[in-house]
Coordinates of C-alpha atoms (C1' of nucleotides) in Angstrom, one line a residue:
Chain A
M1 CA -25.4 -6.1 21.2
G2 CA -25.6 -10.0 21.0
K3 CA -22.5 -11.7 20.0
E4 CA -22.4 -13.2 16.7
V5 CA -20.9 -16.9 16.7
L6 CA -20.5 -18.8 13.4
S7 CA -22.3 -22.2 13.5
E8 CA -20.0 -25.0 12.5
E9 CA -22.3 -25.7 9.7
T10 CA -21.3 -22.6 7.8
I11 CA -17.7 -23.7 7.7
E12 CA -16.7 -26.4 5.2
V13 CA -13.2 -27.7 5.0
L14 CA -11.8 -30.3 2.4
R15 CA -8.5 -31.9 2.9
N16 CA -6.8 -32.9 -0.3
P17 CA -10.0 -33.1 -2.2
P18 CA -10.2 -34.6 -5.6
L19 CA -10.3 -31.8 -8.1
Q20 CA -14.0 -32.6 -9.3
D21 CA -15.4 -32.3 -5.9
A22 CA -13.4 -29.2 -5.2
A23 CA -15.0 -27.6 -8.7
R24 CA -18.4 -28.3 -7.4
T25 CA -18.0 -27.0 -3.7
I26 CA -16.3 -23.8 -5.2
T27 CA -19.1 -23.4 -7.8
D28 CA -21.7 -23.7 -4.9
G29 CA -19.6 -21.5 -2.5
L30 CA -19.7 -18.9 -5.5
R31 CA -23.4 -19.0 -6.0
S32 CA -24.1 -18.5 -2.4
H33 CA -21.4 -15.8 -1.9
R34 CA -19.5 -17.5 0.4
T35 CA -15.7 -16.7 1.1
L36 CA -13.7 -19.3 -0.6
L37 CA -10.0 -20.3 0.3
I38 CA -8.1 -22.5 -2.0
I39 CA -4.6 -23.7 -1.2
G40 CA -2.8 -25.8 -3.6
N41 CA -0.2 -25.8 -6.3
C42 CA -0.9 -23.9 -9.3
R43 CA 0.2 -22.0 -12.0
V44 CA -1.5 -18.5 -13.0
D45 CA -1.8 -16.3 -16.1
Y46 CA -3.1 -13.0 -16.1
Q47 CA -4.2 -10.7 -19.3
G48 CA -5.4 -7.2 -18.9
R49 CA -3.6 -3.9 -18.4
A50 CA -0.4 -5.7 -18.6
S51 CA 0.1 -9.4 -18.5
S52 CA 1.9 -12.1 -16.3
K53 CA 2.8 -15.5 -16.2
L54 CA 3.4 -17.3 -12.8
K55 CA 5.0 -21.1 -12.6
P56 CA 3.8 -23.6 -10.5
G57 CA 4.1 -23.4 -6.8
D58 CA 2.1 -23.7 -3.7
R59 CA -0.1 -20.6 -3.1
M60 CA -3.0 -19.5 -1.0
V61 CA -6.3 -18.2 -3.0
I62 CA -8.8 -16.2 -1.5
I63 CA -12.3 -15.7 -3.3
K64 CA -14.2 -13.1 -1.5
R65 CA -18.1 -12.8 -1.6
D66 CA -17.7 -9.5 -3.2
G67 CA -15.8 -11.1 -6.1
S68 CA -12.5 -10.2 -5.3
V69 CA -9.7 -12.4 -5.8
L70 CA -6.2 -12.5 -4.1
V71 CA -3.5 -15.2 -5.1
H72 CA -1.0 -15.2 -2.3
R73 CA 2.8 -16.7 -2.3
P74 CA 4.3 -17.7 0.8
T75 CA 6.1 -14.3 1.1
G76 CA 5.6 -10.8 0.5
Y77 CA 2.9 -8.5 1.4
D78 CA 1.4 -8.1 -2.0
P79 CA -0.5 -10.6 -3.9
V80 CA 1.4 -11.9 -6.7
N81 CA -1.9 -11.8 -8.6
W82 CA -5.2 -10.6 -8.0
Q83 CA -8.7 -9.2 -9.1
P84 CA -10.6 -6.3 -7.2
P85 CA -14.1 -6.7 -6.2
G86 CA -16.9 -7.1 -8.6
C87 CA -15.3 -9.7 -11.1
K88 CA -17.1 -12.8 -12.4
L89 CA -15.7 -16.3 -11.6
Q90 CA -16.2 -19.7 -12.5
A91 CA -15.0 -23.0 -11.6
Y92 CA -14.4 -26.4 -13.5
T93 CA -11.9 -29.1 -14.3
E94 CA -10.0 -29.5 -17.7
K95 CA -7.4 -32.0 -18.4
G96 CA -7.5 -33.2 -14.6
N97 CA -6.8 -29.9 -13.6
L98 CA -9.0 -27.5 -11.5
I99 CA -9.3 -24.2 -13.2
V100 CA -10.6 -21.0 -11.5
R101 CA -11.1 -17.8 -13.9
A102 CA -12.0 -14.5 -12.6
V103 CA -12.9 -11.9 -15.3
R104 CA -13.4 -8.1 -15.0
E105 CA -15.0 -6.1 -17.1
R106 CA -13.8 -2.2 -17.7
P107 CA -10.9 -2.7 -17.9
R108 CA -11.2 -6.2 -19.4
E109 CA -8.8 -8.3 -17.5
T110 CA -8.7 -12.0 -17.0
I111 CA -6.9 -14.2 -14.4
T112 CA -6.9 -17.9 -14.7
I113 CA -5.7 -20.0 -11.9
Q114 CA -4.8 -23.5 -12.9
F115 CA -4.7 -26.2 -9.9
N116 CA -2.9 -29.4 -10.5
K117 CA -3.4 -30.3 -6.5
L118 CA -5.2 -28.9 -3.7
Y119 CA -4.4 -29.1 -0.2
L120 CA -7.0 -27.5 1.5
L121 CA -10.5 -26.0 0.4
T122 CA -12.5 -24.0 2.6
S123 CA -16.0 -22.5 2.1
M124 CA -17.0 -20.2 4.5
A125 CA -19.9 -17.8 5.7
L126 CA -18.1 -15.1 7.6
I127 CA -19.9 -12.4 9.3
D128 CA -18.3 -9.3 9.7
R129 CA -20.1 -6.5 10.7
G130 CA -17.5 -4.8 13.2
E131 CA -17.0 -1.2 12.7
F132 CA -13.6 -0.1 11.4
S133 CA -11.9 3.5 12.1
L134 CA -8.8 5.1 11.4
Y135 CA -7.3 7.7 13.4
A136 CA -4.8 10.3 12.5
S137 CA -1.1 9.7 13.5
E138 CA 0.7 12.2 15.9
E139 CA 2.7 13.5 12.7
D140 CA -0.7 14.2 11.2
M141 CA -2.1 16.3 13.9
Q142 CA 1.2 18.1 14.0
R143 CA 0.6 18.7 10.2
A144 CA -2.9 19.8 10.8
V145 CA -2.0 22.2 13.7
L146 CA 0.7 23.9 11.6
L147 CA -1.7 24.1 8.7
H148 CA -4.5 25.5 11.0
P149 CA -3.0 27.2 14.2
D150 CA -6.2 28.2 15.4
L151 CA -6.8 24.6 16.5
I152 CA -4.6 25.5 19.3
E153 CA -6.2 29.0 19.9
E154 CA -6.9 31.9 17.8
G155 CA -4.1 34.1 16.7
F156 CA -1.6 31.6 17.4
K157 CA 1.5 31.6 15.1
P158 CA 4.0 28.5 14.6
I159 CA 7.6 29.4 14.3
T160 CA 9.0 25.8 14.1
Y161 CA 8.3 22.4 14.5
E162 CA 10.4 19.4 16.0
K163 CA 12.5 22.2 17.6
K164 CA 15.5 20.5 19.3
V165 CA 16.0 21.4 22.9
E166 CA 18.1 19.8 25.6
P167 CA 15.3 17.1 26.4
G168 CA 14.4 16.3 23.3
F169 CA 11.8 17.8 20.3
I170 CA 9.2 20.4 20.9
D171 CA 6.4 19.3 18.8
V172 CA 5.2 22.8 17.7
Y173 CA 7.0 26.1 18.7
G174 CA 5.4 29.2 18.3
M175 CA 3.8 32.6 19.5
D176 CA 0.3 33.6 20.7
R177 CA -1.5 36.7 19.8
D178 CA 0.1 38.7 22.6
G179 CA 4.0 37.8 21.6
R180 CA 4.4 35.2 24.3
L181 CA 6.3 32.2 23.3
V182 CA 4.2 29.0 23.2
I183 CA 5.1 25.3 23.6
V184 CA 2.8 22.7 21.8
E185 CA 3.0 19.3 23.1
I186 CA 0.8 16.9 21.0
K187 CA -0.6 13.4 22.1
R188 CA -2.9 11.3 19.9
G189 CA -4.3 9.5 22.6
T190 CA -5.0 10.4 26.2
A191 CA -2.3 12.4 27.6
G192 CA -1.3 11.7 31.0
R193 CA 1.0 12.7 33.5
E194 CA 4.2 11.8 31.7
A195 CA 3.0 14.2 28.8
V196 CA 2.7 16.8 31.2
L197 CA 6.0 16.2 32.4
Q198 CA 7.4 16.5 29.0
L199 CA 6.1 19.7 28.3
A200 CA 7.2 21.0 31.6
K201 CA 10.6 19.9 30.8
Y202 CA 10.7 21.7 27.5
I203 CA 9.3 24.8 29.0
G204 CA 11.8 24.8 31.6
S205 CA 14.6 24.2 28.8
V206 CA 13.2 27.3 26.8
K207 CA 12.9 29.3 30.0
G208 CA 16.4 28.8 30.6
E209 CA 17.3 30.1 27.4
V210 CA 15.2 33.0 26.6
N211 CA 14.3 34.6 30.0
R212 CA 10.9 35.5 29.2
E213 CA 7.1 34.1 29.8
V214 CA 6.7 30.8 28.0
R215 CA 3.2 29.2 27.7
G216 CA 3.0 25.5 27.5
I217 CA 0.0 23.9 25.8
L218 CA -1.0 20.2 25.8
A219 CA -3.2 19.1 22.9
A220 CA -4.6 16.0 22.8
P221 CA -8.1 14.3 22.5
Q222 CA -8.4 13.6 26.4
L223 CA -6.8 14.3 29.3
A224 CA -6.1 11.8 32.2
K225 CA -7.4 12.5 35.5
G226 CA -4.2 13.0 37.3
A227 CA -2.9 15.1 34.4
Q228 CA -5.4 17.4 35.0
K229 CA -4.4 18.3 38.1
M230 CA -0.5 18.2 37.4
L231 CA -1.1 20.7 34.5
I232 CA -2.9 23.4 37.0
T233 CA -0.3 22.8 39.6
L234 CA 2.6 23.4 36.7
G235 CA 0.3 26.4 35.2
L236 CA 0.0 24.8 32.1
E237 CA -2.7 24.5 29.8
Y238 CA -4.8 22.0 27.9
K239 CA -6.4 22.2 24.5
R240 CA -8.6 19.5 23.2
L241 CA -7.2 18.3 19.7
D242 CA -9.5 15.5 17.9
P243 CA -7.2 13.3 15.8
K244 CA -10.1 12.5 13.4
R245 CA -10.5 16.2 13.0
C246 CA -7.1 16.7 12.2
A247 CA -7.2 13.9 9.6
E248 CA -10.4 15.4 7.9
L249 CA -8.5 18.7 7.8
L250 CA -5.5 17.4 6.2
R251 CA -7.4 15.7 3.8
R252 CA -9.1 18.6 2.5
S253 CA -5.9 20.5 2.1
S254 CA -3.4 19.5 -0.5
V255 CA -0.3 20.4 1.5
R256 CA 1.4 17.2 2.1
K257 CA 5.1 17.8 2.9
I258 CA 5.4 19.2 6.3
S259 CA 8.4 21.4 5.4
E260 CA 6.0 23.6 3.0
F261 CA 4.4 25.0 5.9
L262 CA 6.8 27.7 7.3
Chain B
M1 CA 12.5 -30.5 -13.6
G2 CA 10.7 -32.6 -10.9
K3 CA 7.4 -31.4 -9.8
E4 CA 7.3 -30.9 -6.0
V5 CA 4.4 -31.7 -4.1
L6 CA 3.8 -30.9 -0.5
S7 CA 3.4 -33.9 1.8
E8 CA 0.2 -34.3 3.9
E9 CA 2.4 -33.9 7.0
T10 CA 3.4 -30.6 6.3
I11 CA -0.2 -29.2 6.3
E12 CA -1.7 -29.3 9.8
V13 CA -5.2 -28.5 10.3
L14 CA -7.0 -27.6 13.2
R15 CA -11.0 -27.2 13.4
N16 CA -12.5 -25.1 16.2
P17 CA -9.3 -25.4 18.3
P18 CA -9.0 -24.4 22.4
L19 CA -7.4 -21.2 22.0
Q20 CA -4.7 -22.5 24.3
D21 CA -3.8 -25.3 21.5
A22 CA -3.9 -22.7 19.0
A23 CA -1.4 -20.8 20.8
R24 CA 1.0 -23.5 20.9
T25 CA 0.5 -24.3 17.4
I26 CA 1.2 -20.6 16.1
T27 CA 4.1 -20.4 18.4
D28 CA 5.9 -23.6 17.0
G29 CA 4.8 -22.4 13.3
L30 CA 6.2 -18.9 13.7
R31 CA 9.4 -20.5 15.0
S32 CA 9.6 -23.1 12.2
H33 CA 8.7 -20.2 9.7
R34 CA 5.7 -21.9 8.4
T35 CA 2.9 -20.3 6.8
L36 CA -0.1 -19.8 9.0
L37 CA -3.8 -19.2 8.4
I38 CA -6.2 -18.2 11.2
I39 CA -9.9 -17.9 10.8
G40 CA -11.8 -16.7 13.6
N41 CA -13.7 -14.0 15.1
C42 CA -11.4 -11.1 16.2
R43 CA -10.7 -7.5 17.1
V44 CA -7.6 -5.6 15.6
D45 CA -5.9 -2.6 17.3
Y46 CA -3.2 -0.7 15.2
Q47 CA -0.9 1.6 16.6
G48 CA 2.0 3.2 14.5
R49 CA 2.1 5.9 11.4
A50 CA -1.6 6.2 12.5
S51 CA -3.9 4.2 14.4
S52 CA -6.9 2.2 14.0
K53 CA -9.5 0.0 15.9
L54 CA -11.5 -2.8 14.5
K55 CA -14.4 -4.1 16.4
P56 CA -15.0 -7.6 16.5
G57 CA -16.1 -9.8 13.6
D58 CA -14.9 -13.0 11.3
R59 CA -11.4 -12.5 9.6
M60 CA -8.8 -14.2 7.7
V61 CA -5.5 -13.6 9.0
I62 CA -2.3 -14.8 7.0
I63 CA 1.1 -15.0 8.6
K64 CA 3.7 -15.5 6.0
R65 CA 7.1 -17.1 6.7
D66 CA 9.0 -13.4 6.3
G67 CA 6.9 -11.8 8.9
S68 CA 4.1 -10.2 6.9
V69 CA 0.9 -10.5 8.4
L70 CA -2.6 -9.8 6.7
V71 CA -6.0 -9.2 8.2
H72 CA -8.5 -9.8 5.6
R73 CA -12.4 -9.2 5.9
P74 CA -14.9 -11.1 4.0
T75 CA -14.9 -8.2 1.5
G76 CA -12.4 -6.1 -0.3
Y77 CA -9.1 -6.1 -2.1
D78 CA -7.2 -4.5 0.6
P79 CA -6.2 -6.1 4.2
V80 CA -8.0 -4.1 6.9
N81 CA -4.7 -4.2 8.6
W82 CA -1.4 -5.6 8.1
Q83 CA 2.2 -5.7 8.6
P84 CA 4.9 -5.7 5.9
P85 CA 7.5 -8.5 5.9
G86 CA 10.0 -8.3 8.5
C87 CA 8.2 -8.0 11.7
K88 CA 8.4 -9.8 15.0
L89 CA 5.4 -11.9 16.1
Q90 CA 4.3 -13.7 19.3
A91 CA 1.1 -15.4 20.3
Y92 CA -0.4 -16.3 23.5
T93 CA -3.4 -16.6 25.3
E94 CA -4.7 -13.8 27.9
K95 CA -8.0 -13.6 29.9
G96 CA -9.4 -16.6 27.7
N97 CA -8.5 -14.9 24.4
L98 CA -5.9 -15.8 21.8
I99 CA -3.4 -12.7 21.1
V100 CA -1.2 -12.4 18.2
R101 CA 0.8 -9.6 18.3
A102 CA 3.0 -8.2 15.5
V103 CA 5.5 -5.7 16.0
R104 CA 7.6 -3.7 13.3
E105 CA 10.5 -1.4 14.2
R106 CA 11.5 1.6 12.0
P107 CA 8.8 2.9 11.7
R108 CA 7.6 1.3 15.2
E109 CA 4.4 -0.2 14.6
T110 CA 2.1 -2.6 16.3
I111 CA -0.8 -4.5 15.4
T112 CA -2.5 -6.7 18.0
I113 CA -5.2 -9.0 17.0
Q114 CA -7.6 -10.5 19.7
F115 CA -9.4 -13.6 19.1
N116 CA -12.2 -14.9 21.1
K117 CA -13.0 -17.8 18.8
L118 CA -11.1 -19.7 16.2
Y119 CA -12.7 -21.5 13.1
L120 CA -9.9 -22.9 11.5
L121 CA -6.0 -22.9 12.0
T122 CA -3.7 -23.9 9.5
S123 CA 0.0 -24.3 9.5
M124 CA 1.8 -24.8 6.2
A125 CA 5.2 -25.6 4.9
L126 CA 4.5 -24.2 1.4
I127 CA 7.0 -24.6 -1.4
D128 CA 6.7 -22.0 -3.8
R129 CA 9.7 -21.4 -6.4
G130 CA 7.6 -20.6 -9.4
E131 CA 9.1 -17.8 -11.4
F132 CA 6.8 -14.8 -12.0
S133 CA 7.2 -12.7 -15.3
L134 CA 5.4 -9.4 -15.9
Y135 CA 5.1 -8.1 -19.2
A136 CA 4.0 -4.7 -20.6
S137 CA 5.3 -2.7 -17.7
E138 CA 6.9 0.6 -18.0
E139 CA 10.2 -1.0 -18.3
D140 CA 9.0 -3.1 -21.0
M141 CA 7.9 0.2 -22.8
Q142 CA 11.4 1.7 -22.4
R143 CA 13.2 -1.2 -23.4
A144 CA 10.7 -1.6 -26.7
V145 CA 11.7 2.3 -27.3
L146 CA 15.5 1.5 -27.2
L147 CA 15.0 -1.3 -29.2
H148 CA 12.9 0.3 -31.8
P149 CA 13.5 4.1 -31.5
D150 CA 11.2 4.7 -34.6
L151 CA 8.2 4.2 -32.1
I152 CA 9.0 7.6 -30.8
E153 CA 9.8 9.1 -34.5
E154 CA 11.6 8.2 -37.4
G155 CA 15.1 9.2 -37.1
F156 CA 15.0 9.3 -33.4
K157 CA 18.4 8.0 -31.8
P158 CA 18.7 7.3 -28.2
I159 CA 21.8 8.4 -26.4
T160 CA 21.2 7.2 -22.7
Y161 CA 18.3 5.9 -20.5
E162 CA 17.4 6.5 -16.7
K163 CA 19.6 9.5 -17.1
K164 CA 20.2 11.4 -13.6
V165 CA 19.2 14.9 -13.7
E166 CA 18.6 17.3 -10.9
P167 CA 15.0 16.9 -10.4
G168 CA 15.2 13.0 -10.9
F169 CA 15.8 10.4 -13.8
I170 CA 15.0 10.9 -17.5
D171 CA 13.6 7.7 -18.8
V172 CA 15.1 8.0 -22.4
Y173 CA 17.5 10.8 -23.7
G174 CA 18.3 10.9 -27.2
M175 CA 18.7 13.0 -30.5
D176 CA 16.1 13.6 -33.3
R177 CA 17.1 13.4 -37.1
D178 CA 17.8 16.9 -37.0
G179 CA 20.2 16.9 -34.2
R180 CA 18.3 18.2 -31.4
L181 CA 18.0 16.8 -28.2
V182 CA 15.4 14.9 -27.0
I183 CA 13.8 14.1 -23.6
V184 CA 11.5 11.0 -23.4
E185 CA 9.0 10.6 -20.6
I186 CA 7.2 7.2 -20.7
K187 CA 3.7 6.4 -18.9
R188 CA 2.0 3.2 -19.1
G189 CA -1.5 4.4 -18.2
T190 CA -3.0 7.6 -18.8
A191 CA -0.7 10.6 -18.6
G192 CA -2.1 13.2 -16.5
R193 CA -0.4 16.8 -15.7
E194 CA 2.0 15.3 -13.0
A195 CA 3.8 13.6 -16.2
V196 CA 3.6 16.8 -18.0
L197 CA 5.1 18.4 -15.4
Q198 CA 7.6 15.9 -14.6
L199 CA 8.8 16.1 -18.4
A200 CA 8.9 19.9 -17.9
K201 CA 11.1 19.6 -15.0
Y202 CA 13.6 17.5 -16.9
I203 CA 13.6 20.1 -19.5
G204 CA 14.2 22.8 -17.6
S205 CA 17.3 20.9 -16.0
V206 CA 18.9 20.0 -19.3
K207 CA 18.3 23.3 -21.2
G208 CA 20.2 24.8 -17.9
E209 CA 23.0 22.6 -18.5
V210 CA 23.4 22.6 -22.6
N211 CA 21.9 26.0 -23.7
R212 CA 20.6 24.6 -26.7
E213 CA 17.0 23.6 -28.0
V214 CA 15.6 20.5 -26.2
R215 CA 12.4 18.5 -27.3
G216 CA 10.2 16.9 -25.0
I217 CA 7.8 13.9 -25.8
L218 CA 5.3 12.6 -23.5
A219 CA 5.0 8.8 -24.7
A220 CA 1.8 7.2 -23.0
P221 CA -1.3 5.2 -24.4
Q222 CA -3.4 7.9 -23.6
L223 CA -3.5 11.6 -22.5
A224 CA -5.8 13.0 -20.1
K225 CA -7.4 16.2 -21.0
G226 CA -5.9 18.7 -18.8
A227 CA -2.6 17.2 -19.7
Q228 CA -3.3 17.9 -23.4
K229 CA -3.7 21.8 -22.8
M230 CA -0.7 21.8 -20.4
L231 CA 1.5 20.2 -23.0
I232 CA 0.4 22.6 -25.9
T233 CA 1.0 25.6 -23.5
L234 CA 4.6 24.4 -22.6
G235 CA 5.5 23.4 -26.2
L236 CA 5.7 19.8 -25.5
E237 CA 4.9 17.0 -27.7
Y238 CA 2.8 13.7 -27.1
K239 CA 3.4 10.3 -29.2
R240 CA 0.8 7.6 -28.6
L241 CA 2.5 4.6 -27.4
D242 CA 1.0 1.3 -26.4
P243 CA 2.3 -0.9 -23.7
K244 CA 1.0 -4.2 -25.1
R245 CA 2.2 -3.4 -28.3
C246 CA 5.8 -2.7 -26.6
A247 CA 5.6 -6.1 -25.0
E248 CA 4.6 -7.9 -28.1
L249 CA 7.8 -6.2 -30.1
L250 CA 10.0 -7.4 -27.3
R251 CA 8.7 -10.8 -27.5
R252 CA 9.7 -11.1 -30.8
S253 CA 13.1 -9.9 -30.4
S254 CA 15.3 -12.0 -28.2
V255 CA 17.3 -9.0 -26.7
R256 CA 16.7 -9.1 -22.7
K257 CA 19.1 -7.1 -21.0
I258 CA 18.7 -3.4 -21.1
S259 CA 22.3 -2.7 -21.0
E260 CA 22.7 -4.6 -24.2
F261 CA 21.2 -1.9 -26.3
L262 CA 23.5 1.0 -26.5
Chain C
dC1 C1' -18.0 8.1 -16.1
dG2 C1' -13.2 10.2 -16.4
dT3 C1' -9.8 13.1 -13.6
dG4 C1' -7.3 14.2 -10.0
dC5 C1' -5.4 12.7 -5.2
dC6 C1' -4.3 10.1 -1.1
dA7 C1' -2.4 5.6 0.9
dG8 C1' -0.5 3.4 7.7
dG9 C1' 0.6 3.0 0.5
dT10 C1' 4.5 -1.2 -0.8
dG11 C1' 8.4 -2.3 -3.6
dC12 C1' 12.7 -1.4 -5.9
dC13 C1' 16.9 0.7 -6.9
dA14 C1' 19.9 4.5 -6.6
dT15 C1' 23.4 7.4 -4.0
Chain D
dA1 C1' 19.2 5.4 6.1
dT2 C1' 17.3 8.8 2.4
dG3 C1' 15.2 9.9 -2.7
dG4 C1' 12.7 9.3 -6.7
dC5 C1' 9.5 6.8 -8.8
dA6 C1' 6.5 2.9 -10.8
dC7 C1' 2.6 0.1 -9.7
dT8 C1' -2.5 -4.6 -13.2
dT9 C1' -1.4 0.3 -8.0
dG10 C1' -6.7 0.5 -5.4
dG11 C1' -9.8 3.8 -3.2
dC12 C1' -12.4 8.0 -2.8
dA13 C1' -14.1 12.3 -3.8
dC14 C1' -15.7 15.5 -7.4
dG15 C1' -17.0 18.0 -11.7

DNA sequence: CGTGCCAGGTGCCAT
DNA sequence: ATGGCACTTGGCACG
């Protein structure tokens, strides 16, 4: 797989450009579907499902090649104004201002950005084919196990989750098909010796309370080398549990609240 | 009111900077709470409520002065990775890469951005005190109803708004021309089954308290198909209410404070 | 297409 | 801190 590097020519930077020049560069950029970044002082109007007015201030405007538009203030996670992908754009000067207008059909919405000064204009041909993967959180995996106990083993029946014992909280606490107590420790990533130790501590604690056999199962996508040895030594078990599969299972189920399970 | 213009010195632009220089500029920028814009080739890791991996590609990273972080790909409305305001940041080089790490406590979440090449680095002191106003929100609709109760029906008299009952808050609570209690639930978009359910819950709660007839009216611009059926089944009513029209009515009236109505 | 449902939702305001 | 809920929610899956 070759590394792709952007050549210098594919990124154009104008500092404090005259608005006329800016309009031309933006129009060119829009035509060739480049990514545009406009930083300057502007006001913004929005008309659509709702409507809004934003008085002048310094903002960053991102125009992506799929036609999405983001207007960002210097604070906050959310864009103050925006347009989702697929809208039609135009840029021009009018009465000494640079106007950028983005129109979306269905629903009909318009945002109009009016710059009186540009600090920076960047027109870029960014290349991004990097794969993105999102994995479930440990909480999600816990939910999945409660919802589908067979993920641990056939006949497993959860009794509680996050059960408090002396050393901490047991992820899932239940019973196997033969009525033996089972403690499940879930890890989202590769489970190391530390996880095994954690599980062992819980088992010790529970054994001290109930005085009968207690099984311990470490559920994780992968087991570190040293961890396997340790598991065997301590008489504990391992069950492969894939975060991605857990996430899929949850997506299919409509149960959201963890408290609805038991 | 004087117009504020950013002086040229308050915006620093580095093109294709060595990563060492970039790390220094970013660290300085973080300390002085400037807005940072980093464009380059990077991979991103996220660990927190969930976890994610993003393989290398060209991205735009915005670091705002409140500690929010946005990683944007060249397409899409959403940032591929992010951190809400208030997180702790650091930047440094390691093995020839520029690392930017943003950590949030409660919930503990970390994103790590690893650049192998920067195309552009901008450090800015943006000034934005422009007021933002949004019209035709659900709050506007509520205000409009309080100001012009006839929007619901002739003779409707509001008693309270945002009345707290067991399951939540009643948007508008009042009485019809015949002295029957009325609960109004307002939605600014198409009202679905969920909205009907919400209304039904409030009615149940109020009926349990007052032991007399209670009408329920769902006010929204549109009713989803399944919702209509459900409304009829539950003996509830629908009143068309347009957010834009509400905003219009408010503009004509000069009453702004919602507390001045009752 | 509309309708429903999830999101690393985020944000705002209440107790 | 937790709860309730709106959002120009946006996004996706599904009938």
